[in-house]
């Protein structure tokens, strides 16, 4: 307001609960009204010199309020309004306009009225027939809400004043989303209520608009640059210093030397001032709700900056030789993942068939799309189509209508857009083994966000018809890793108390997601009772899929993917659960004797012979269908072991026998103790603390923000799984001592 020289400002969507007036600094006072801290709220900001002129404040509802001022003998009524958005219920819209009409009718004739409101509508650029209430510089086509604004202006003999002045396209509407510059996207699209029918046209319109209005990011935040705090004063001072240095080099007089020294001092002062101002603004932003995401980004960035090696630019070939050239590194990544994602394990071809479920499926409904859209997280890396889910979120009901129509066309034709078949594969280090070995990386695919929306809609429907066995804990509603860990610990505890042997085998599958045969997936879906329509839809998702590998030295050439499930897909976890459910149908026992968390399998039995027999049954059931049980990573553990209990064999090979096993991230010991788990939890806490120490040890960040970061990063890591064990006093003290030490370091005491 200071910069624009604004004395009175109407604000909307304040989201402040209450009806008060408060000073907001810089000589301004805010009168506001709101009934919910999560939505709506309106207010009027006044310059201090006008505060004493306020005669009356009317707070009608959290969308309408008015102020009456007397300024130099003139009565001025200022009304702040916030109309319901597109998609809100008709009753809510009618109530808003009814209340606004009553406010206007209560103002005596002869008094002046100014309405500053976010009407959430577009009156359009065509004013034929409406010249007395609007100009010709509106936003493209008029929508229903815009027509309500025009009707209101005609009814009250007022004018939509911002349509009388020609302004840039992106300055004509008031919409603002929560995420950086994405708020510009909606108005740049012209506030279209109806998007183009086909995907290709819509996608190109969105991309072109994004490039035009938002620009193309380099992928780095300004804080990532060493000179992100530079301003014009610093730039000007450095330029003067360069000229002074040049002048002194040409003529080394005392006067020129003194001028150069003064310019050096001036640069240091300007740099110090610029840094102080920039960091002050940064820390102020971090201490707000909107700055929380930036806080975690800053923590990650400082953690990366503190590492010796931030990017792995060299890799080893299959013979162990180190590759250094960019071309050879790219070629190796492509070779590794192309082989991984296109070669099946040996398996028996099925000779038996399965009856398909031919039934009519319902059309996709808008509420299904809304639910899927709500479940999608913002701020995630985009796929090759460069269209983030935030686009659909900021387009609101128009996006829901378009996506519903698009998904119904895909469902009917069983063919999704070709653009969705492409992905970008990013290798993620598993944090174990040789960092230069490709086999120690997990490939995560960056896929089209719109395709992920489509997958979520399909997944929600599949979950309604497919019943997964109770032994499966992974990605199932109301089940978690904690439940599986607790069930295993309780089972072991009961057998220790009864002084009886319990034999457990932890089965490890090699490259489980990447090696699922597609034919087995279709068979398992049909056997689970999935309608043939959905089977063909999922088949289409995997047909002609292609990907590239994005590594530290660039992107590889594109290659096809014909085996396995998509890592990073929204639908893949449930598809994998269907496969495991069907393949284990004849060999699994009741829980907790058999427990699965996706591809983590635990088999328990009272005798070594029984557990060995069960292991062989599992191996046969899985390997005959293309899955592979790892001989080196599958492990065996015995509770209350007696002499001569022996070990377990798998096809003649001894299975590795252990006294402890890390199950779903929690260390389970044969003797029932939890001392090692507590030590590992403390270590995990310190690892988490070190990752965010760049924030926790920064004295300029408030204790409140540090506490929030500590709880969400450090405490969660340190306490994971401990609700399933009984801690001794000594172990509790060990955890408390570690926590106090971390907190003292964080607060500098």
XYZ file of C-alpha atoms in Angstrom:
749
model
C 0.000 0.000 0.000
C 2.908 2.324 0.725
C 4.509 1.656 -2.631
C 1.239 2.062 -4.550
C 0.150 5.027 -2.395
C -3.122 3.311 -1.485
C -5.030 4.800 1.479
C -8.012 2.415 1.622
C -7.819 -1.232 0.589
C -10.492 -3.949 0.586
C -9.116 -7.423 1.267
C -10.721 -10.852 0.902
C -10.036 -14.403 2.045
C -8.320 -13.107 5.180
C -8.997 -16.391 7.029
C -8.853 -14.590 10.394
C -11.459 -15.618 12.907
C -13.192 -12.828 14.829
C -14.492 -9.290 14.350
C -11.811 -6.828 15.366
C -9.683 -3.906 14.316
C -5.930 -4.193 14.682
C -2.835 -2.272 13.696
C -0.784 -4.095 11.071
C 2.202 -1.741 11.108
C 3.565 0.901 8.728
C 0.723 3.248 9.708
C -2.197 1.034 8.659
C -5.134 -0.488 10.522
C -7.223 -3.497 9.490
C -10.928 -3.912 10.262
C -11.838 -7.539 9.612
C -14.514 -10.186 10.068
C -14.346 -13.979 9.815
C -16.025 -16.995 11.384
C -13.592 -19.700 10.246
C -9.805 -19.639 10.237
C -9.719 -22.030 7.266
C -11.844 -20.163 4.712
C -13.417 -16.845 3.665
C -13.084 -13.653 5.711
C -13.152 -10.019 4.551
C -11.606 -6.778 5.720
C -10.844 -3.128 4.992
C -7.385 -1.635 5.552
C -7.230 2.101 6.358
C -4.338 4.494 6.556
C -4.035 5.856 10.096
C -5.087 9.368 9.062
C -8.516 8.001 8.029
C -9.123 5.846 11.113
C -10.635 8.745 13.058
C -13.022 9.361 10.146
C -14.783 5.999 10.593
C -18.391 6.481 11.685
C -19.788 2.959 11.413
C -18.657 -0.613 10.726
C -21.162 -3.264 9.610
C -20.064 -6.896 9.703
C -22.781 -8.791 7.829
C -21.199 -12.220 7.219
C -17.753 -13.583 6.496
C -18.185 -12.561 2.859
C -19.596 -9.022 3.256
C -18.725 -6.046 5.486
C -18.896 -2.251 5.104
C -17.400 0.912 6.596
C -18.875 4.425 6.608
C -16.388 7.320 6.667
C -16.811 11.080 6.703
C -14.120 12.739 4.579
C -14.228 16.511 4.183
C -18.002 16.550 4.582
C -18.597 13.685 2.145
C -20.103 10.408 3.365
C -18.179 7.511 1.820
C -19.311 3.884 2.179
C -16.631 1.245 1.508
C -17.927 -2.300 0.977
C -15.639 -5.342 0.961
C -17.076 -8.508 -0.593
C -15.937 -12.033 -1.398
C -18.272 -13.957 -3.706
C -18.469 -17.772 -3.586
C -16.182 -19.443 -6.095
C -17.195 -21.423 -9.157
C -18.435 -24.779 -7.924
C -19.922 -23.555 -4.625
C -23.532 -24.401 -3.866
C -26.204 -22.201 -5.431
C -27.703 -21.439 -2.006
C -24.421 -19.960 -0.804
C -24.210 -17.727 -3.882
C -27.797 -16.546 -3.499
C -27.203 -15.678 0.155
C -24.131 -13.604 -0.732
C -25.944 -11.543 -3.367
C -28.989 -11.144 -1.117
C -26.871 -9.810 1.764
C -24.953 -7.499 -0.575
C -28.247 -6.130 -1.923
C -29.424 -5.421 1.645
C -26.195 -3.582 2.461
C -26.587 -1.417 -0.630
C -30.251 -0.685 0.097
C -29.387 0.408 3.652
C -27.114 3.196 2.369
C -28.984 6.548 2.242
C -29.403 8.319 -1.078
C -26.729 10.932 -1.697
C -23.918 9.019 -0.002
C -21.076 7.718 -2.107
C -20.351 3.999 -2.405
C -17.225 2.106 -3.456
C -17.206 -1.702 -3.591
C -13.857 -3.483 -3.496
C -14.619 -7.159 -3.976
C -13.395 -10.431 -5.363
C -16.494 -11.511 -7.284
C -14.831 -14.675 -8.654
C -16.269 -13.986 -12.091
C -15.335 -12.592 -15.501
C -17.549 -9.922 -17.056
C -15.920 -10.447 -20.464
C -14.393 -8.128 -23.020
C -17.611 -7.500 -24.969
C -19.758 -4.678 -23.529
C -22.371 -4.298 -26.268
C -25.621 -3.403 -24.518
C -23.842 -2.943 -21.189
C -21.856 0.226 -21.963
C -23.360 2.115 -19.010
C -22.072 -0.408 -16.438
C -18.759 -1.627 -17.895
C -15.971 -0.820 -20.324
C -14.530 -2.967 -23.090
C -11.369 -4.133 -21.354
C -12.723 -7.107 -19.418
C -11.315 -10.625 -19.454
C -12.249 -12.572 -22.592
C -15.562 -14.434 -22.331
C -18.208 -13.714 -19.689
C -19.101 -16.557 -17.342
C -22.175 -17.087 -15.138
C -20.602 -15.363 -12.147
C -19.576 -12.447 -14.367
C -23.168 -12.067 -15.551
C -24.253 -11.806 -11.900
C -21.765 -8.945 -11.441
C -23.112 -7.110 -14.508
C -26.714 -7.602 -13.349
C -25.815 -6.297 -9.887
C -24.085 -3.210 -11.353
C -27.127 -2.457 -13.519
C -29.453 -2.952 -10.543
C -27.476 -0.590 -8.312
C -26.601 1.939 -11.037
C -22.882 1.312 -10.605
C -19.984 0.523 -12.940
C -17.237 -2.127 -13.065
C -14.461 0.462 -13.121
C -11.449 -1.770 -13.834
C -12.935 -2.606 -17.257
C -12.557 1.012 -18.413
C -8.748 0.920 -18.369
C -6.527 -1.125 -20.657
C -4.104 -3.266 -18.674
C -1.905 -6.265 -19.256
C -3.729 -9.616 -19.444
C -2.220 -10.963 -16.220
C -3.316 -7.885 -14.220
C -7.030 -8.095 -14.960
C -8.169 -10.629 -12.355
C -7.631 -11.093 -8.647
C -7.233 -14.882 -8.371
C -4.273 -15.987 -6.261
C -3.393 -19.567 -5.399
C -1.134 -20.575 -2.552
C 1.876 -21.654 -4.582
C 4.499 -19.168 -5.752
C 3.636 -17.858 -9.229
C 1.053 -20.445 -10.250
C -1.691 -17.959 -9.392
C -1.011 -16.290 -12.744
C -1.906 -19.377 -14.704
C -5.653 -19.204 -14.278
C -6.032 -15.621 -15.433
C -3.614 -16.189 -18.316
C -5.865 -18.966 -19.532
C -8.536 -16.308 -19.767
C -10.709 -17.761 -17.023
C -12.117 -20.324 -19.431
C -15.043 -22.248 -18.023
C -14.874 -24.794 -20.845
C -11.496 -26.188 -21.847
C -10.859 -27.615 -25.320
C -12.327 -31.092 -25.773
C -9.187 -32.990 -26.739
C -6.135 -33.605 -24.561
C -3.509 -32.528 -27.097
C -5.008 -29.053 -27.577
C -5.615 -28.500 -23.869
C -2.118 -29.661 -22.907
C -0.509 -27.379 -25.475
C -2.624 -24.392 -24.360
C -1.583 -24.967 -20.744
C 2.113 -25.366 -21.596
C 2.171 -22.352 -23.906
C 0.377 -20.217 -21.333
C 2.737 -21.378 -18.600
C 5.814 -20.546 -20.671
C 4.401 -17.160 -21.623
C 3.217 -16.039 -18.204
C 5.313 -17.952 -15.684
C 8.431 -18.440 -17.756
C 10.700 -21.475 -17.776
C 12.536 -22.181 -14.543
C 16.134 -23.335 -14.480
C 15.152 -25.698 -11.690
C 17.086 -23.771 -9.053
C 15.760 -21.380 -6.436
C 17.450 -18.018 -6.124
C 18.687 -19.001 -2.638
C 20.714 -21.786 -4.287
C 22.946 -19.191 -5.937
C 25.826 -17.722 -3.949
C 24.765 -14.202 -4.972
C 20.987 -14.601 -4.562
C 20.969 -11.577 -2.225
C 22.390 -9.146 -4.845
C 20.486 -5.954 -5.578
C 20.951 -2.917 -7.807
C 22.976 -1.011 -5.191
C 25.491 -3.855 -4.916
C 25.698 -4.170 -8.696
C 26.247 -0.420 -9.061
C 28.942 -0.339 -6.349
C 30.821 -3.244 -7.924
C 30.703 -1.563 -11.322
C 32.161 1.638 -9.818
C 34.883 -0.374 -8.096
C 35.830 -1.993 -11.404
C 36.060 1.402 -13.095
C 38.149 2.764 -10.208
C 40.496 -0.255 -10.424
C 40.833 0.213 -14.158
C 41.582 3.908 -13.674
C 44.242 3.178 -11.043
C 45.871 0.498 -13.236
C 46.221 3.045 -16.039
C 47.442 5.928 -13.861
C 48.834 4.945 -10.453
C 48.434 8.289 -8.691
C 47.639 8.644 -5.001
C 44.283 10.196 -5.860
C 43.274 7.207 -8.004
C 44.496 4.800 -5.331
C 42.403 6.535 -2.683
C 39.362 6.480 -4.955
C 39.826 2.730 -5.500
C 40.120 2.067 -1.740
C 36.951 4.071 -1.066
C 35.094 2.109 -3.747
C 36.222 -1.158 -2.099
C 34.878 -0.002 1.268
C 31.631 1.097 -0.371
C 31.173 -2.362 -1.942
C 31.695 -4.071 1.421
C 29.097 -1.809 3.052
C 26.549 -2.405 0.291
C 27.131 -6.167 0.358
C 26.674 -6.221 4.129
C 23.456 -4.191 3.900
C 22.088 -6.316 1.045
C 22.823 -9.574 2.875
C 21.282 -8.300 6.085
C 18.119 -7.193 4.293
C 17.795 -10.356 2.179
C 18.356 -12.734 5.086
C 15.979 -10.695 7.227
C 13.236 -11.129 4.619
C 14.111 -14.835 4.275
C 13.812 -15.536 8.010
C 10.611 -13.512 8.249
C 9.119 -15.627 5.453
C 10.303 -18.864 7.053
C 8.466 -17.944 10.253
C 5.115 -17.918 8.443
C 2.794 -20.752 7.462
C 3.437 -20.075 3.788
C 7.197 -20.300 4.351
C 7.198 -23.775 5.896
C 7.874 -25.511 2.582
C 10.780 -23.155 1.966
C 12.065 -24.069 5.429
C 12.366 -27.759 4.574
C 13.874 -26.916 1.188
C 16.455 -24.759 2.939
C 17.241 -27.637 5.316
C 17.726 -30.042 2.409
C 19.842 -27.548 0.510
C 22.128 -26.926 3.497
C 22.404 -30.678 4.038
C 23.454 -31.121 0.398
C 25.921 -28.250 0.675
C 27.564 -29.976 3.645
C 28.215 -33.215 1.759
C 31.556 -33.972 0.150
C 29.925 -35.465 -2.955
C 26.604 -33.977 -4.019
C 26.217 -35.698 -7.392
C 27.527 -39.007 -8.675
C 28.845 -38.177 -12.132
C 30.790 -41.410 -12.690
C 29.502 -44.981 -12.650
C 30.935 -48.485 -13.034
C 30.237 -50.773 -15.959
C 29.183 -54.419 -15.534
C 32.881 -55.422 -15.214
C 33.589 -52.910 -12.433
C 35.529 -50.399 -14.542
C 34.848 -46.734 -13.744
C 33.258 -44.769 -16.599
C 33.990 -41.034 -16.676
C 32.824 -39.631 -20.010
C 29.256 -38.333 -20.193
C 28.389 -40.542 -23.168
C 29.648 -43.735 -21.507
C 27.852 -42.932 -18.224
C 24.566 -42.302 -20.043
C 25.052 -45.460 -22.089
C 25.628 -47.524 -18.911
C 22.498 -46.196 -17.182
C 20.422 -46.964 -20.272
C 21.956 -50.432 -20.580
C 21.251 -51.283 -16.926
C 17.622 -50.127 -16.757
C 16.747 -51.334 -20.257
C 17.899 -54.819 -19.277
C 16.150 -54.648 -15.891
C 12.806 -53.548 -17.329
C 12.659 -55.796 -20.370
C 13.897 -59.198 -19.206
C 11.584 -61.612 -17.413
C 12.696 -64.289 -14.980
C 12.107 -67.850 -16.105
C 8.541 -68.995 -15.545
C 6.014 -71.589 -16.580
C 3.524 -70.561 -19.203
C -0.013 -70.862 -17.921
C -2.117 -73.460 -19.673
C -5.261 -72.953 -17.628
C -7.554 -70.102 -18.507
C -9.685 -67.860 -16.367
C -13.178 -66.585 -16.982
C -13.331 -62.873 -17.695
C -15.983 -60.694 -16.070
C -17.858 -59.021 -18.898
C -20.048 -56.369 -17.364
C -21.031 -52.802 -18.048
C -19.143 -50.231 -15.986
C -20.488 -46.879 -14.851
C -19.253 -43.628 -16.303
C -16.708 -41.620 -14.335
C -18.452 -39.138 -12.050
C -17.278 -35.670 -11.086
C -17.085 -36.558 -7.396
C -14.622 -39.368 -8.230
C -12.374 -36.875 -10.021
C -12.641 -34.389 -7.145
C -11.594 -37.056 -4.626
C -8.659 -38.122 -6.791
C -7.617 -34.490 -7.253
C -7.796 -33.895 -3.505
C -5.507 -36.879 -2.835
C -2.831 -35.587 -5.207
C -0.026 -33.738 -3.424
C 1.267 -30.429 -4.739
C 4.897 -29.542 -5.273
C 5.886 -32.851 -6.885
C 8.209 -33.291 -9.873
C 6.348 -33.360 -13.181
C 6.544 -35.915 -15.955
C 7.543 -35.307 -19.583
C 4.298 -33.412 -20.327
C 5.370 -30.603 -17.923
C 1.826 -30.169 -16.566
C 1.711 -30.227 -12.741
C -1.401 -31.173 -10.795
C -1.503 -27.590 -9.476
C -2.852 -26.538 -12.890
C -5.991 -28.623 -12.401
C -6.339 -27.509 -8.796
C -6.202 -23.812 -9.650
C -8.654 -24.231 -12.552
C -11.248 -25.547 -10.115
C -14.581 -26.792 -11.426
C -13.612 -26.185 -15.047
C -10.795 -28.705 -14.597
C -13.127 -31.225 -12.951
C -15.530 -31.000 -15.885
C -12.749 -31.368 -18.456
C -11.041 -34.265 -16.645
C -14.338 -36.096 -16.132
C -15.078 -35.818 -19.846
C -11.513 -36.833 -20.758
C -11.480 -39.852 -18.432
C -14.833 -41.037 -19.765
C -13.471 -40.903 -23.302
C -10.420 -42.898 -22.196
C -12.667 -45.411 -20.406
C -14.908 -45.812 -23.424
C -12.145 -46.071 -26.027
C -9.688 -47.914 -23.737
C -6.952 -45.708 -25.183
C -5.196 -43.005 -23.196
C -3.242 -40.115 -24.805
C 0.112 -41.173 -26.273
C 1.857 -38.468 -24.244
C 1.035 -40.329 -21.026
C 3.033 -43.374 -22.146
C 6.329 -41.528 -21.727
C 8.146 -41.123 -18.426
C 11.460 -39.957 -16.990
C 13.306 -42.452 -14.784
C 15.420 -41.013 -11.957
C 17.912 -43.341 -10.181
C 17.658 -42.996 -6.374
C 20.520 -44.390 -4.263
C 19.404 -47.018 -1.725
C 21.933 -45.708 0.850
C 23.754 -49.021 0.975
C 26.503 -50.592 -1.084
C 28.775 -49.035 -3.694
C 27.497 -45.604 -4.741
C 29.021 -46.147 -8.206
C 27.158 -49.405 -8.882
C 23.906 -49.155 -10.843
C 22.422 -52.126 -8.970
C 22.366 -50.077 -5.759
C 19.920 -47.581 -7.253
C 16.141 -47.758 -7.414
C 14.545 -46.288 -10.526
C 11.605 -43.978 -9.810
C 9.549 -42.853 -12.781
C 8.328 -39.289 -13.132
C 5.022 -39.698 -14.910
C 2.290 -37.400 -16.151
C 0.334 -36.016 -13.184
C -2.848 -36.232 -15.246
C -2.221 -39.925 -15.835
C -1.723 -40.357 -12.082
C -5.120 -38.752 -11.573
C -6.578 -41.279 -14.011
C -4.809 -44.079 -12.116
C -6.277 -42.907 -8.802
C -9.786 -42.945 -10.258
C -9.263 -46.501 -11.543
C -7.620 -47.602 -8.277
C -10.572 -46.370 -6.204
C -12.918 -48.466 -8.345
C -10.705 -51.573 -8.204
C -10.482 -51.418 -4.406
C -14.276 -51.642 -4.235
C -14.417 -54.946 -6.136
C -11.142 -56.676 -5.172
C -10.820 -58.124 -1.683
C -7.188 -58.509 -0.613
C -6.320 -61.144 2.017
C -5.896 -60.095 5.664
C -2.240 -61.198 5.594
C -1.381 -58.232 3.340
C -0.486 -55.124 5.364
C 1.052 -53.029 2.599
C -0.943 -50.109 1.161
C -4.152 -51.371 2.726
C -6.640 -49.073 4.518
C -6.345 -49.004 8.320
C -3.122 -51.061 8.222
C 0.471 -49.925 8.579
C 4.017 -51.132 9.174
C 3.426 -50.679 12.901
C 0.629 -53.272 12.855
C 2.840 -55.862 11.151
C 5.802 -55.188 13.465
C 3.571 -55.392 16.536
C 1.978 -58.680 15.405
C 5.408 -60.282 14.884
C 6.776 -59.057 18.228
C 3.695 -60.279 20.132
C 3.919 -63.718 18.473
C 7.602 -64.033 19.403
C 6.925 -62.818 22.945
C 4.206 -65.455 23.509
C 6.548 -68.255 22.431
C 9.378 -66.957 24.616
C 7.039 -66.800 27.609
C 5.925 -70.376 26.895
C 9.566 -71.449 26.358
C 8.702 -72.956 22.994
C 10.542 -72.685 19.708
C 9.295 -70.364 16.978
C 10.910 -70.493 13.537
C 10.702 -67.454 11.250
C 11.868 -67.000 7.662
C 12.090 -63.538 6.119
C 11.659 -63.970 2.369
C 13.326 -61.427 0.091
C 12.209 -61.077 -3.538
C 14.683 -59.831 -6.130
C 13.566 -56.748 -8.097
C 9.960 -57.594 -7.254
C 8.210 -54.608 -8.868
C 10.492 -54.539 -11.908
C 10.113 -58.228 -12.765
C 6.348 -58.793 -12.505
C 5.360 -60.473 -15.805
C 2.593 -58.501 -17.479
C 0.711 -61.672 -18.473
C 0.602 -62.724 -14.811
C -0.777 -59.316 -13.870
C -3.666 -59.622 -16.346
C -4.381 -63.185 -15.175
C -4.399 -62.194 -11.478
C -6.702 -59.246 -12.143
C -9.202 -61.452 -13.972
C -9.022 -64.123 -11.276
C -9.700 -61.450 -8.632
C -12.991 -60.604 -10.327
C -11.937 -57.364 -12.010
C -14.233 -56.433 -14.890
C -12.647 -57.032 -18.289
C -13.149 -53.353 -19.113
C -10.770 -52.344 -16.316
C -8.288 -55.068 -17.297
C -8.110 -53.601 -20.800
C -7.796 -50.072 -19.363
C -4.807 -51.136 -17.227
C -3.316 -53.013 -20.188
C -3.523 -49.775 -22.141
C -1.597 -47.960 -19.380
C 1.342 -50.325 -19.924
C 1.143 -50.660 -23.692
C 3.967 -48.968 -25.659
C 5.370 -47.401 -22.486
C 8.736 -45.682 -22.967
C 11.176 -43.939 -20.668
C 14.505 -42.106 -20.482
C 16.990 -42.110 -17.601
C 17.808 -38.715 -16.102
C 21.204 -38.827 -14.390
C 23.775 -36.272 -13.218
C 25.308 -35.973 -16.699
C 22.065 -35.605 -18.668
C 19.336 -37.750 -20.195
C 19.773 -41.025 -22.028
C 18.094 -42.054 -25.238
C 14.517 -43.296 -24.943
C 13.841 -47.034 -24.615
C 10.769 -49.237 -24.265
C 9.565 -50.841 -21.009
C 7.832 -54.210 -21.415
C 8.235 -55.929 -18.026
C 7.259 -55.011 -14.473
C 5.149 -52.351 -12.812
C 5.767 -48.612 -12.976
C 7.796 -47.471 -9.950
C 6.250 -44.151 -8.904
C 2.801 -44.974 -10.253
C -0.302 -44.338 -8.124
C -1.852 -47.656 -9.180
C 1.189 -49.964 -8.978
C 1.078 -50.737 -5.206
C -2.472 -52.072 -5.454
C -1.729 -54.016 -8.647
C 1.232 -55.634 -6.891
C -1.005 -56.520 -3.934
C -3.415 -58.238 -6.362
C -0.558 -60.263 -7.882
C 0.816 -61.335 -4.483
C -2.683 -62.166 -3.261
C -3.340 -64.545 -6.145
C 0.128 -66.143 -6.324
C 0.126 -66.908 -2.584
C -3.468 -68.102 -2.392
C -2.571 -71.800 -2.031
C 0.511 -71.440 0.214
C -0.186 -68.703 2.739
C -1.432 -69.401 6.252
C -3.469 -67.242 8.583
C -1.960 -64.120 10.091
C 0.416 -63.890 11.981
C 1.885 -67.186 10.670
C 2.104 -65.477 7.288
C 2.431 -61.710 6.951
C 3.111 -59.641 3.849
C 3.914 -55.978 3.437
C 4.019 -55.589 -0.363
C 7.045 -57.800 -1.223
C 8.280 -58.257 2.391
C 7.149 -61.734 3.466
C 7.428 -63.399 6.891
C 6.695 -67.115 7.346
C 6.424 -68.495 10.903
C 5.995 -72.031 12.229
C 6.479 -74.073 15.403
C 8.974 -76.452 13.798
C 11.972 -76.057 11.536
C 10.680 -78.745 9.187
C 7.331 -76.975 8.762
C 8.875 -73.586 8.069
C 11.308 -75.185 5.590
C 8.413 -76.871 3.824
C 6.466 -73.588 3.751
C 9.481 -71.761 2.332
C 9.803 -74.297 -0.477
C 6.067 -73.991 -1.213
C 6.397 -70.211 -1.428
C 9.452 -70.482 -3.655
C 7.678 -72.832 -6.051
C 4.472 -70.744 -6.131
C 6.343 -67.501 -6.837
C 9.156 -68.664 -9.118
C 6.933 -70.688 -11.416
C 5.123 -67.399 -12.149
C 8.184 -65.241 -12.782
C 9.107 -63.905 -9.325
C 12.552 -64.663 -7.864
C 13.377 -65.513 -4.221
C 16.860 -64.268 -3.289
C 19.075 -67.017 -1.879
C 21.568 -64.578 -0.363
C 19.147 -62.116 1.269
C 16.442 -64.474 2.561
C 17.120 -65.078 6.290
C 16.084 -67.507 9.017
C 15.685 -66.841 12.755
C 14.751 -69.119 15.655
C 13.213 -68.020 18.982
C 14.107 -70.091 22.101
C 16.532 -72.136 20.046
C 17.662 -75.465 21.541
C 20.810 -77.356 20.690
C 20.716 -79.167 17.403
C 17.777 -77.203 15.981
C 19.805 -76.820 12.798
C 19.102 -74.468 9.951
C 16.706 -74.146 7.024
C 17.545 -75.102 3.458
C 16.188 -73.740 0.204
C 16.703 -76.094 -2.741
C 19.650 -77.651 -0.943
C 21.291 -74.338 0.001
C 21.474 -73.225 3.629
C 19.501 -70.075 4.347
C 21.464 -67.425 6.221
C 20.754 -67.854 9.956
C 20.600 -64.674 12.079
C 19.881 -63.649 15.665
C 18.286 -60.379 14.648
C 16.496 -59.094 11.580
C 15.497 -55.656 10.368
C 11.802 -56.061 9.605
C 10.096 -53.047 7.988
C 12.764 -50.779 9.464
C 12.560 -52.186 13.011
C 15.230 -54.509 14.463
C 13.676 -57.710 15.834
C 15.947 -59.784 18.145
C 15.518 -63.496 18.860
C 15.939 -63.037 22.624
C 13.134 -60.476 22.815
C 15.405 -57.630 23.877
C 15.074 -54.207 22.266
C 18.442 -52.710 23.226
C 19.802 -52.818 19.678
C 16.586 -51.325 18.305
C 16.830 -48.419 20.783
C 20.436 -47.769 19.745
C 19.427 -47.807 16.084
C 16.523 -45.452 16.814
C 18.934 -43.052 18.520
C 21.235 -43.322 15.514
C 18.287 -42.699 13.158
C 17.380 -39.643 15.245
C 20.899 -38.259 14.947
C 20.910 -38.953 11.204
C 17.669 -36.997 10.887
C 19.034 -34.229 13.094
C 22.163 -33.884 10.958
C 20.060 -33.603 7.805
C 18.205 -30.576 9.207
C 21.027 -29.197 11.370
C 21.417 -26.353 8.875
C 18.043 -25.104 10.165
C 18.103 -26.358 13.768
C 21.483 -24.742 14.501
C 20.657 -21.430 12.817
C 20.307 -18.891 15.643
C 18.174 -16.589 13.498
C 15.357 -19.135 13.153
C 12.779 -19.060 15.952
C 12.477 -21.831 18.556
C 8.870 -22.428 17.466
C 9.902 -23.258 13.910
C 12.826 -25.367 15.132
C 10.432 -27.321 17.343
C 8.174 -28.079 14.404
C 11.082 -29.273 12.252
C 12.394 -31.372 15.145
C 9.041 -33.100 15.679
C 8.424 -33.861 12.006
C 11.949 -35.002 11.101
C 13.906 -36.071 14.185
C 11.255 -37.309 16.630
C 9.424 -39.388 14.020
C 12.660 -41.140 13.040
C 13.729 -41.724 16.649
C 10.379 -43.063 17.869
C 9.455 -45.171 14.812
C 8.202 -48.594 15.869
C 8.931 -48.094 19.582
C 5.218 -48.249 20.429
C 5.495 -51.995 19.728
C 8.123 -52.688 22.434
C 8.327 -52.444 26.228
C 11.206 -50.153 27.152
C 13.290 -50.479 30.300
C 14.119 -47.416 32.398
C 17.696 -47.489 31.123
C 16.524 -47.459 27.500
C 14.077 -44.617 28.144
C 16.937 -42.661 29.729
C 19.075 -43.356 26.657
C 16.402 -41.883 24.383
C 15.825 -38.882 26.664
C 19.562 -38.158 26.910
C 19.913 -38.176 23.117
C 16.890 -35.904 22.728
C 18.130 -33.402 25.321
C 21.524 -33.286 23.647
C 19.932 -32.574 20.261
C 17.710 -29.854 21.730
C 20.643 -28.183 23.504
C 22.637 -28.146 20.284
C 19.619 -26.742 18.425
C 19.040 -23.922 20.920
C 22.730 -23.204 21.496
C 22.641 -23.799 25.259
